[in-house]
Amino acid sequence: MARPSDHVDGARLWRRLMDLSRFGARADGGVDRQTLTQAEIAARAHLVALGRSLGLDPYTDEGANLFLRCPGRRPDLPAVLAGSHIDSQPMGGRFDGAFGVMAAFEAVEAIRAAGLVPERAIEIVAFTNEEGCRFSPGMTGSDLFTGVRTLAEVAGIRDAAGITQGDALAAVLASDRDVPQRPFRRPVAAFVEPHIEQGPILERDGIPIGVVTGIQGTRRYRVTVTGEAAHAGTAERRERRDALMAAVRMIAAIDRAAADPADTKLTVGMIEVTPNAPSVVPAEVLFSIDLRHPDNAVVDRLDAEIRAIVEAERGPCAASLRQIQHNPSLTFSPDLRAAIATAAGALGLPHRDILSAAGHDARQLHAVCPTGMIFVPCRDGVSHNPAEWAEPDDLAAGARVLADVMWHLATGDEVRAVAS
Amino acid sequence: MARPSDHVDGARLWRRLMDLSRFGARADGGVDRQTLTQAEIAARAHLVALGRSLGLDPYTDEGANLFLRCPGRRPDLPAVLAGSHIDSQPMGGRFDGAFGVMAAFEAVEAIRAAGLVPERAIEIVAFTNEEGCRFSPGMTGSDLFTGVRTLAEVAGIRDAAGITQGDALAAVLASDRDVPQRPFRRPVAAFVEPHIEQGPILERDGIPIGVVTGIQGTRRYRVTVTGEAAHAGTAERRERRDALMAAVRMIAAIDRAAADPADTKLTVGMIEVTPNAPSVVPAEVLFSIDLRHPDNAVVDRLDAEIRAIVEAERGPCAASLRQIQHNPSLTFSPDLRAAIATAAGALGLPHRDILSAAGHDARQLHAVCPTGMIFVPCRDGVSHNPAEWAEPDDLAAGARVLADVMWHLATGDEVRAVAS
């Protein structure tokens, strides 16, 4: 039987990734293509045009998720999906998300080039606002698609400029007038998300394919510290209610608490100071906390410690902690993990099981259909950074595994876990 | 002899302060009239119109300082100046700066209402960008006027939106087409700046008039911490170069160092994080330090400690500290202090010597002419805050002292210190 992976073209995949990286290109080689911005709208138009040139049918939904559908023999069966996201961090790289979407294009083209027509439709998907840097929290598109959140819940979230996510979605959908809209929560037979590892393990071990076993648990918080504005030159220390000094004490203590165990990931990535003027004692500070660990018990213990620290270090200020996200650790479908490992093995590609330290849209899809992820190495584990880099051969290997897995899923051969 | 102070109208002064507070009014009762903004341009137009209605001649200069001149009998003699500034902090109050300017109007009107014509011209002045919150450092107008800095030095400074101070100055001067421009560094006979105390002493002691003895020393810094952006979910703690955690350690240690002596004022009012995204380890942090103490030796010792802390706490990040301002403590003209105390005494107003904890334009003028400041109480010492408040009677008392002092200075009677 023809093997789709034989028709994967690594050079074409690389060229298309570089083409996509022009949308929102940064001078330092990175990408700033934050969700629902003009840069992403342009990238989206590019993908719709590319899909149409390949005979794929574009669809969207009220969450601005983008689907490019390759029809199968049986339109009555739910489709199999492959893809990721095309939005980036403000100082993002060229591969995070983009690789998953462009690898899905490659898989569909390879299946066709092999002269094969699948039973089920295959859809390439790019979910909206995976990153959550402009509108927080992220995973907006996959949350809406799977019903975790509703449009009403996400529409009012504002970016730093005060624009609501609802208005930003409307602007994107207006630019997609010729793309038909479908409802959320359509049945899906399976989802596969290829992605760079965003960690150092595969590169260190010299293994091109990671069979992702699951995703580590995450809690995300916002802490607001409220003090009182005062003149920097006149207000006495004992009279001050300095929101920044209270926040600094909290962050330093939280960082110390998270030093054990050593594989805890604790990040304060965002801090907003009001009024943020050099000669004014800060009246208010808002900061983010991102806490992750593979062991749910560790996350839960640190959750309690963080709450205690915020209270203990607030001094004369008021403080409130709001948990905005809590995702326990999850384990992906054993059948899909086996399908990925089998495809890699048949291609002679070294592979290993690996836990995803980062969240992905696959978390949301996991709740509604058999879901898996294919990791490929990235240099030094660097991601969310303009220096992000992956080797063309590794990306091609990931696309080859994806092509064979998608064909497998779309024909139903030997895939017991695929919903009928 | 007629006493100008008898003609000071406290109700008029209050009404005019409230009128001025409409420009840049905040919903919380405060003022956001940052320098060279549309709100300040409108306030400026209001003052030019008010001055013209009183027969005063408006002038400006390339630094957009605003002068309203009441001519004297001897145009050949340098003028005496009174005033302050009308720009505010983003979360500012109605009295900081504005009181000094409106009290100067009251003094000029009172002198005229008393039927007096001074020997020297009296000029009301509003200096540009005293606050330094939009374009840092502040005192731009008085620095330019007195020659401390040149236009070339200040023009390239950018606000948070990337606008240069030079472009912002040009926009204001364009709106002042009908106001004649004069050169910087014109000779001045004397300068008096009335101001709210911005501290708790006068209110606590129940004394309406503070004879300001001098200004406490200040050092201002910017610290840049450079780390590396990384993914919050995947980058291991030991591999991170987290710019925010390094900055937090520095700020916490600097705050502890500044706890002794207890009257040290140490403020970190501004912090900018790049990329400031919740799921990205911060790549760079810029923060401000504002350090003040009346004793230059204390400031110098803490300067050395701060430099050592920045180096000691940077961890795997790079750090650079830049001192952007250093003003040693200064003592105002004994003659002017005596003139203010004498005027207050003649009016039966309780007065006391007081050190200014905050910087003022008077610092710059002190370098070129006999200079003094009159403080009035403000509630709870609160300033740089929408809740800033001063009692109408105290403001009127300050304006009365100013009126008599300005008459004294403008006639030259008994004022040995005034330059010819």
mmCIF file with all atom_site columns, N, CA, C and O in Angstrom, chain B residues 20-51:
data_model
loop_
_atom_site.group_PDB
_atom_site.id
_atom_site.type_symbol
_atom_site.label_atom_id
_atom_site.label_alt_id
_atom_site.label_comp_id
_atom_site.label_asym_id
_atom_site.label_entity_id
_atom_site.label_seq_id
_atom_site.pdbx_PDB_ins_code
_atom_site.Cartn_x
_atom_site.Cartn_y
_atom_site.Cartn_z
_atom_site.occupancy
_atom_site.B_iso_or_equiv
_atom_site.pdbx_formal_charge
_atom_site.auth_seq_id
_atom_site.auth_comp_id
_atom_site.auth_asym_id
_atom_site.auth_atom_id
_atom_site.pdbx_PDB_model_num
ATOM 1   N N  . LEU B 1 20 ? -9.113  75.702 37.114 1.00 0.00 ? 20 LEU B N  1
ATOM 2   C CA . LEU B 1 20 ? -7.940  75.084 36.480 1.00 0.00 ? 20 LEU B CA 1
ATOM 3   C C  . LEU B 1 20 ? -8.024  73.559 36.569 1.00 0.00 ? 20 LEU B C  1
ATOM 4   O O  . LEU B 1 20 ? -7.596  72.841 35.650 1.00 0.00 ? 20 LEU B O  1
ATOM 5   N N  . SER B 1 21 ? -8.618  73.052 37.664 1.00 0.00 ? 21 SER B N  1
ATOM 6   C CA . SER B 1 21 ? -8.661  71.596 37.870 1.00 0.00 ? 21 SER B CA 1
ATOM 7   C C  . SER B 1 21 ? -9.602  70.909 36.891 1.00 0.00 ? 21 SER B C  1
ATOM 8   O O  . SER B 1 21 ? -9.621  69.683 36.813 1.00 0.00 ? 21 SER B O  1
ATOM 9   N N  . ARG B 1 22 ? -10.386 71.698 36.151 1.00 0.00 ? 22 ARG B N  1
ATOM 10  C CA . ARG B 1 22 ? -11.252 71.066 35.143 1.00 0.00 ? 22 ARG B CA 1
ATOM 11  C C  . ARG B 1 22 ? -10.443 70.549 33.959 1.00 0.00 ? 22 ARG B C  1
ATOM 12  O O  . ARG B 1 22 ? -10.887 69.667 33.241 1.00 0.00 ? 22 ARG B O  1
ATOM 13  N N  . PHE B 1 23 ? -9.255  71.120 33.758 1.00 0.00 ? 23 PHE B N  1
ATOM 14  C CA . PHE B 1 23 ? -8.423  70.688 32.631 1.00 0.00 ? 23 PHE B CA 1
ATOM 15  C C  . PHE B 1 23 ? -7.674  69.421 33.037 1.00 0.00 ? 23 PHE B C  1
ATOM 16  O O  . PHE B 1 23 ? -6.782  69.463 33.879 1.00 0.00 ? 23 PHE B O  1
ATOM 17  N N  . GLY B 1 24 ? -8.090  68.289 32.462 1.00 0.00 ? 24 GLY B N  1
ATOM 18  C CA . GLY B 1 24 ? -7.500  67.008 32.833 1.00 0.00 ? 24 GLY B CA 1
ATOM 19  C C  . GLY B 1 24 ? -8.175  66.400 34.050 1.00 0.00 ? 24 GLY B C  1
ATOM 20  O O  . GLY B 1 24 ? -7.605  65.522 34.703 1.00 0.00 ? 24 GLY B O  1
ATOM 21  N N  . ALA B 1 25 ? -9.409  66.863 34.350 1.00 0.00 ? 25 ALA B N  1
ATOM 22  C CA . ALA B 1 25 ? -10.101 66.352 35.545 1.00 0.00 ? 25 ALA B CA 1
ATOM 23  C C  . ALA B 1 25 ? -10.288 64.849 35.467 1.00 0.00 ? 25 ALA B C  1
ATOM 24  O O  . ALA B 1 25 ? -10.608 64.300 34.415 1.00 0.00 ? 25 ALA B O  1
ATOM 25  N N  . ARG B 1 26 ? -10.057 64.171 36.584 1.00 0.00 ? 26 ARG B N  1
ATOM 26  C CA . ARG B 1 26 ? -10.319 62.738 36.700 1.00 0.00 ? 26 ARG B CA 1
ATOM 27  C C  . ARG B 1 26 ? -11.667 62.526 37.387 1.00 0.00 ? 26 ARG B C  1
ATOM 28  O O  . ARG B 1 26 ? -12.104 63.364 38.173 1.00 0.00 ? 26 ARG B O  1
ATOM 29  N N  . ALA B 1 27 ? -12.272 61.390 37.116 1.00 0.00 ? 27 ALA B N  1
ATOM 30  C CA . ALA B 1 27 ? -13.581 61.099 37.704 1.00 0.00 ? 27 ALA B CA 1
ATOM 31  C C  . ALA B 1 27 ? -13.505 61.027 39.235 1.00 0.00 ? 27 ALA B C  1
ATOM 32  O O  . ALA B 1 27 ? -14.491 61.285 39.918 1.00 0.00 ? 27 ALA B O  1
ATOM 33  N N  . ASP B 1 28 ? -12.313 60.712 39.763 1.00 0.00 ? 28 ASP B N  1
ATOM 34  C CA . ASP B 1 28 ? -12.175 60.572 41.216 1.00 0.00 ? 28 ASP B CA 1
ATOM 35  C C  . ASP B 1 28 ? -11.863 61.885 41.923 1.00 0.00 ? 28 ASP B C  1
ATOM 36  O O  . ASP B 1 28 ? -11.539 61.896 43.107 1.00 0.00 ? 28 ASP B O  1
ATOM 37  N N  . GLY B 1 29 ? -11.961 63.005 41.184 1.00 0.00 ? 29 GLY B N  1
ATOM 38  C CA . GLY B 1 29 ? -11.718 64.299 41.812 1.00 0.00 ? 29 GLY B CA 1
ATOM 39  C C  . GLY B 1 29 ? -10.291 64.789 41.628 1.00 0.00 ? 29 GLY B C  1
ATOM 40  O O  . GLY B 1 29 ? -9.985  65.943 41.922 1.00 0.00 ? 29 GLY B O  1
ATOM 41  N N  . GLY B 1 30 ? -9.414  63.913 41.161 1.00 0.00 ? 30 GLY B N  1
ATOM 42  C CA . GLY B 1 30 ? -8.027  64.294 40.932 1.00 0.00 ? 30 GLY B CA 1
ATOM 43  C C  . GLY B 1 30 ? -7.830  64.886 39.550 1.00 0.00 ? 30 GLY B C  1
ATOM 44  O O  . GLY B 1 30 ? -8.795  65.225 38.846 1.00 0.00 ? 30 GLY B O  1
ATOM 45  N N  . VAL B 1 31 ? -6.579  65.051 39.181 1.00 0.00 ? 31 VAL B N  1
ATOM 46  C CA . VAL B 1 31 ? -6.217  65.669 37.908 1.00 0.00 ? 31 VAL B CA 1
ATOM 47  C C  . VAL B 1 31 ? -5.186  64.784 37.203 1.00 0.00 ? 31 VAL B C  1
ATOM 48  O O  . VAL B 1 31 ? -4.246  64.301 37.841 1.00 0.00 ? 31 VAL B O  1
ATOM 49  N N  . ASP B 1 32 ? -5.400  64.549 35.924 1.00 0.00 ? 32 ASP B N  1
ATOM 50  C CA . ASP B 1 32 ? -4.389  63.922 35.066 1.00 0.00 ? 32 ASP B CA 1
ATOM 51  C C  . ASP B 1 32 ? -4.064  64.934 33.969 1.00 0.00 ? 32 ASP B C  1
ATOM 52  O O  . ASP B 1 32 ? -4.689  64.966 32.927 1.00 0.00 ? 32 ASP B O  1
ATOM 53  N N  . ARG B 1 33 ? -3.108  65.797 34.277 1.00 0.00 ? 33 ARG B N  1
ATOM 54  C CA . ARG B 1 33 ? -2.735  66.856 33.324 1.00 0.00 ? 33 ARG B CA 1
ATOM 55  C C  . ARG B 1 33 ? -1.229  66.739 33.121 1.00 0.00 ? 33 ARG B C  1
ATOM 56  O O  . ARG B 1 33 ? -0.445  67.591 33.567 1.00 0.00 ? 33 ARG B O  1
ATOM 57  N N  . GLN B 1 34 ? -0.832  65.641 32.476 1.00 0.00 ? 34 GLN B N  1
ATOM 58  C CA . GLN B 1 34 ? 0.587   65.420 32.268 1.00 0.00 ? 34 GLN B CA 1
ATOM 59  C C  . GLN B 1 34 ? 1.132   66.444 31.274 1.00 0.00 ? 34 GLN B C  1
ATOM 60  O O  . GLN B 1 34 ? 0.407   66.998 30.463 1.00 0.00 ? 34 GLN B O  1
ATOM 61  N N  . THR B 1 35 ? 2.405   66.646 31.371 1.00 0.00 ? 35 THR B N  1
ATOM 62  C CA . THR B 1 35 ? 3.035   67.735 30.621 1.00 0.00 ? 35 THR B CA 1
ATOM 63  C C  . THR B 1 35 ? 2.854   67.592 29.119 1.00 0.00 ? 35 THR B C  1
ATOM 64  O O  . THR B 1 35 ? 2.939   66.495 28.577 1.00 0.00 ? 35 THR B O  1
ATOM 65  N N  . LEU B 1 36 ? 2.579   68.718 28.477 1.00 0.00 ? 36 LEU B N  1
ATOM 66  C CA . LEU B 1 36 ? 2.557   68.810 27.014 1.00 0.00 ? 36 LEU B CA 1
ATOM 67  C C  . LEU B 1 36 ? 1.471   67.954 26.382 1.00 0.00 ? 36 LEU B C  1
ATOM 68  O O  . LEU B 1 36 ? 1.546   67.614 25.201 1.00 0.00 ? 36 LEU B O  1
ATOM 69  N N  . THR B 1 37 ? 0.474   67.580 27.160 1.00 0.00 ? 37 THR B N  1
ATOM 70  C CA . THR B 1 37 ? -0.688  66.856 26.626 1.00 0.00 ? 37 THR B CA 1
ATOM 71  C C  . THR B 1 37 ? -1.767  67.865 26.208 1.00 0.00 ? 37 THR B C  1
ATOM 72  O O  . THR B 1 37 ? -1.676  69.063 26.514 1.00 0.00 ? 37 THR B O  1
ATOM 73  N N  . GLN B 1 38 ? -2.802  67.348 25.567 1.00 0.00 ? 38 GLN B N  1
ATOM 74  C CA . GLN B 1 38 ? -3.919  68.222 25.176 1.00 0.00 ? 38 GLN B CA 1
ATOM 75  C C  . GLN B 1 38 ? -4.525  68.897 26.411 1.00 0.00 ? 38 GLN B C  1
ATOM 76  O O  . GLN B 1 38 ? -4.917  70.059 26.356 1.00 0.00 ? 38 GLN B O  1
ATOM 77  N N  . ALA B 1 39 ? -4.611  68.166 27.516 1.00 0.00 ? 39 ALA B N  1
ATOM 78  C CA . ALA B 1 39 ? -5.184  68.754 28.731 1.00 0.00 ? 39 ALA B CA 1
ATOM 79  C C  . ALA B 1 39 ? -4.346  69.943 29.192 1.00 0.00 ? 39 ALA B C  1
ATOM 80  O O  . ALA B 1 39 ? -4.876  70.986 29.588 1.00 0.00 ? 39 ALA B O  1
ATOM 81  N N  . GLU B 1 40 ? -3.022  69.814 29.121 1.00 0.00 ? 40 GLU B N  1
ATOM 82  C CA . GLU B 1 40 ? -2.187  70.931 29.567 1.00 0.00 ? 40 GLU B CA 1
ATOM 83  C C  . GLU B 1 40 ? -2.223  72.066 28.558 1.00 0.00 ? 40 GLU B C  1
ATOM 84  O O  . GLU B 1 40 ? -2.198  73.250 28.938 1.00 0.00 ? 40 GLU B O  1
ATOM 85  N N  . ILE B 1 41 ? -2.289  71.734 27.271 1.00 0.00 ? 41 ILE B N  1
ATOM 86  C CA . ILE B 1 41 ? -2.382  72.792 26.253 1.00 0.00 ? 41 ILE B CA 1
ATOM 87  C C  . ILE B 1 41 ? -3.638  73.625 26.486 1.00 0.00 ? 41 ILE B C  1
ATOM 88  O O  . ILE B 1 41 ? -3.617  74.860 26.413 1.00 0.00 ? 41 ILE B O  1
ATOM 89  N N  . ALA B 1 42 ? -4.742  72.957 26.821 1.00 0.00 ? 42 ALA B N  1
ATOM 90  C CA . ALA B 1 42 ? -6.001  73.671 27.071 1.00 0.00 ? 42 ALA B CA 1
ATOM 91  C C  . ALA B 1 42 ? -5.888  74.533 28.329 1.00 0.00 ? 42 ALA B C  1
ATOM 92  O O  . ALA B 1 42 ? -6.348  75.681 28.353 1.00 0.00 ? 42 ALA B O  1
ATOM 93  N N  . ALA B 1 43 ? -5.247  73.993 29.384 1.00 0.00 ? 43 ALA B N  1
ATOM 94  C CA . ALA B 1 43 ? -5.072  74.754 30.625 1.00 0.00 ? 43 ALA B CA 1
ATOM 95  C C  . ALA B 1 43 ? -4.221  76.002 30.378 1.00 0.00 ? 43 ALA B C  1
ATOM 96  O O  . ALA B 1 43 ? -4.468  77.087 30.914 1.00 0.00 ? 43 ALA B O  1
ATOM 97  N N  . ARG B 1 44 ? -3.220  75.836 29.543 1.00 0.00 ? 44 ARG B N  1
ATOM 98  C CA . ARG B 1 44 ? -2.317  76.914 29.155 1.00 0.00 ? 44 ARG B CA 1
ATOM 99  C C  . ARG B 1 44 ? -3.066  78.024 28.422 1.00 0.00 ? 44 ARG B C  1
ATOM 100 O O  . ARG B 1 44 ? -2.884  79.213 28.727 1.00 0.00 ? 44 ARG B O  1
ATOM 101 N N  . ALA B 1 45 ? -3.920  77.608 27.476 1.00 0.00 ? 45 ALA B N  1
ATOM 102 C CA . ALA B 1 45 ? -4.721  78.593 26.741 1.00 0.00 ? 45 ALA B CA 1
ATOM 103 C C  . ALA B 1 45 ? -5.615  79.357 27.714 1.00 0.00 ? 45 ALA B C  1
ATOM 104 O O  . ALA B 1 45 ? -5.810  80.578 27.587 1.00 0.00 ? 45 ALA B O  1
ATOM 105 N N  . HIS B 1 46 ? -6.141  78.637 28.697 1.00 0.00 ? 46 HIS B N  1
ATOM 106 C CA . HIS B 1 46 ? -6.989  79.252 29.723 1.00 0.00 ? 46 HIS B CA 1
ATOM 107 C C  . HIS B 1 46 ? -6.198  80.305 30.500 1.00 0.00 ? 46 HIS B C  1
ATOM 108 O O  . HIS B 1 46 ? -6.674  81.421 30.745 1.00 0.00 ? 46 HIS B O  1
ATOM 109 N N  . LEU B 1 47 ? -4.964  80.000 30.880 1.00 0.00 ? 47 LEU B N  1
ATOM 110 C CA . LEU B 1 47 ? -4.146  80.951 31.646 1.00 0.00 ? 47 LEU B CA 1
ATOM 111 C C  . LEU B 1 47 ? -3.749  82.158 30.795 1.00 0.00 ? 47 LEU B C  1
ATOM 112 O O  . LEU B 1 47 ? -3.724  83.288 31.296 1.00 0.00 ? 47 LEU B O  1
ATOM 113 N N  . VAL B 1 48 ? -3.432  81.930 29.521 1.00 0.00 ? 48 VAL B N  1
ATOM 114 C CA . VAL B 1 48 ? -3.096  83.055 28.636 1.00 0.00 ? 48 VAL B CA 1
ATOM 115 C C  . VAL B 1 48 ? -4.294  84.004 28.534 1.00 0.00 ? 48 VAL B C  1
ATOM 116 O O  . VAL B 1 48 ? -4.154  85.226 28.646 1.00 0.00 ? 48 VAL B O  1
ATOM 117 N N  . ALA B 1 49 ? -5.491  83.416 28.364 1.00 0.00 ? 49 ALA B N  1
ATOM 118 C CA . ALA B 1 49 ? -6.701  84.242 28.254 1.00 0.00 ? 49 ALA B CA 1
ATOM 119 C C  . ALA B 1 49 ? -6.965  84.994 29.555 1.00 0.00 ? 49 ALA B C  1
ATOM 120 O O  . ALA B 1 49 ? -7.306  86.186 29.549 1.00 0.00 ? 49 ALA B O  1
ATOM 121 N N  . LEU B 1 50 ? -6.789  84.304 30.690 1.00 0.00 ? 50 LEU B N  1
ATOM 122 C CA . LEU B 1 50 ? -6.998  84.949 31.987 1.00 0.00 ? 50 LEU B CA 1
ATOM 123 C C  . LEU B 1 50 ? -6.006  86.106 32.161 1.00 0.00 ? 50 LEU B C  1
ATOM 124 O O  . LEU B 1 50 ? -6.374  87.209 32.575 1.00 0.00 ? 50 LEU B O  1
ATOM 125 N N  . GLY B 1 51 ? -4.741  85.856 31.830 1.00 0.00 ? 51 GLY B N  1
ATOM 126 C CA . GLY B 1 51 ? -3.721  86.900 31.956 1.00 0.00 ? 51 GLY B CA 1
ATOM 127 C C  . GLY B 1 51 ? -4.050  88.097 31.076 1.00 0.00 ? 51 GLY B C  1
ATOM 128 O O  . GLY B 1 51 ? -3.980  89.255 31.535 1.00 0.00 ? 51 GLY B O  1
#
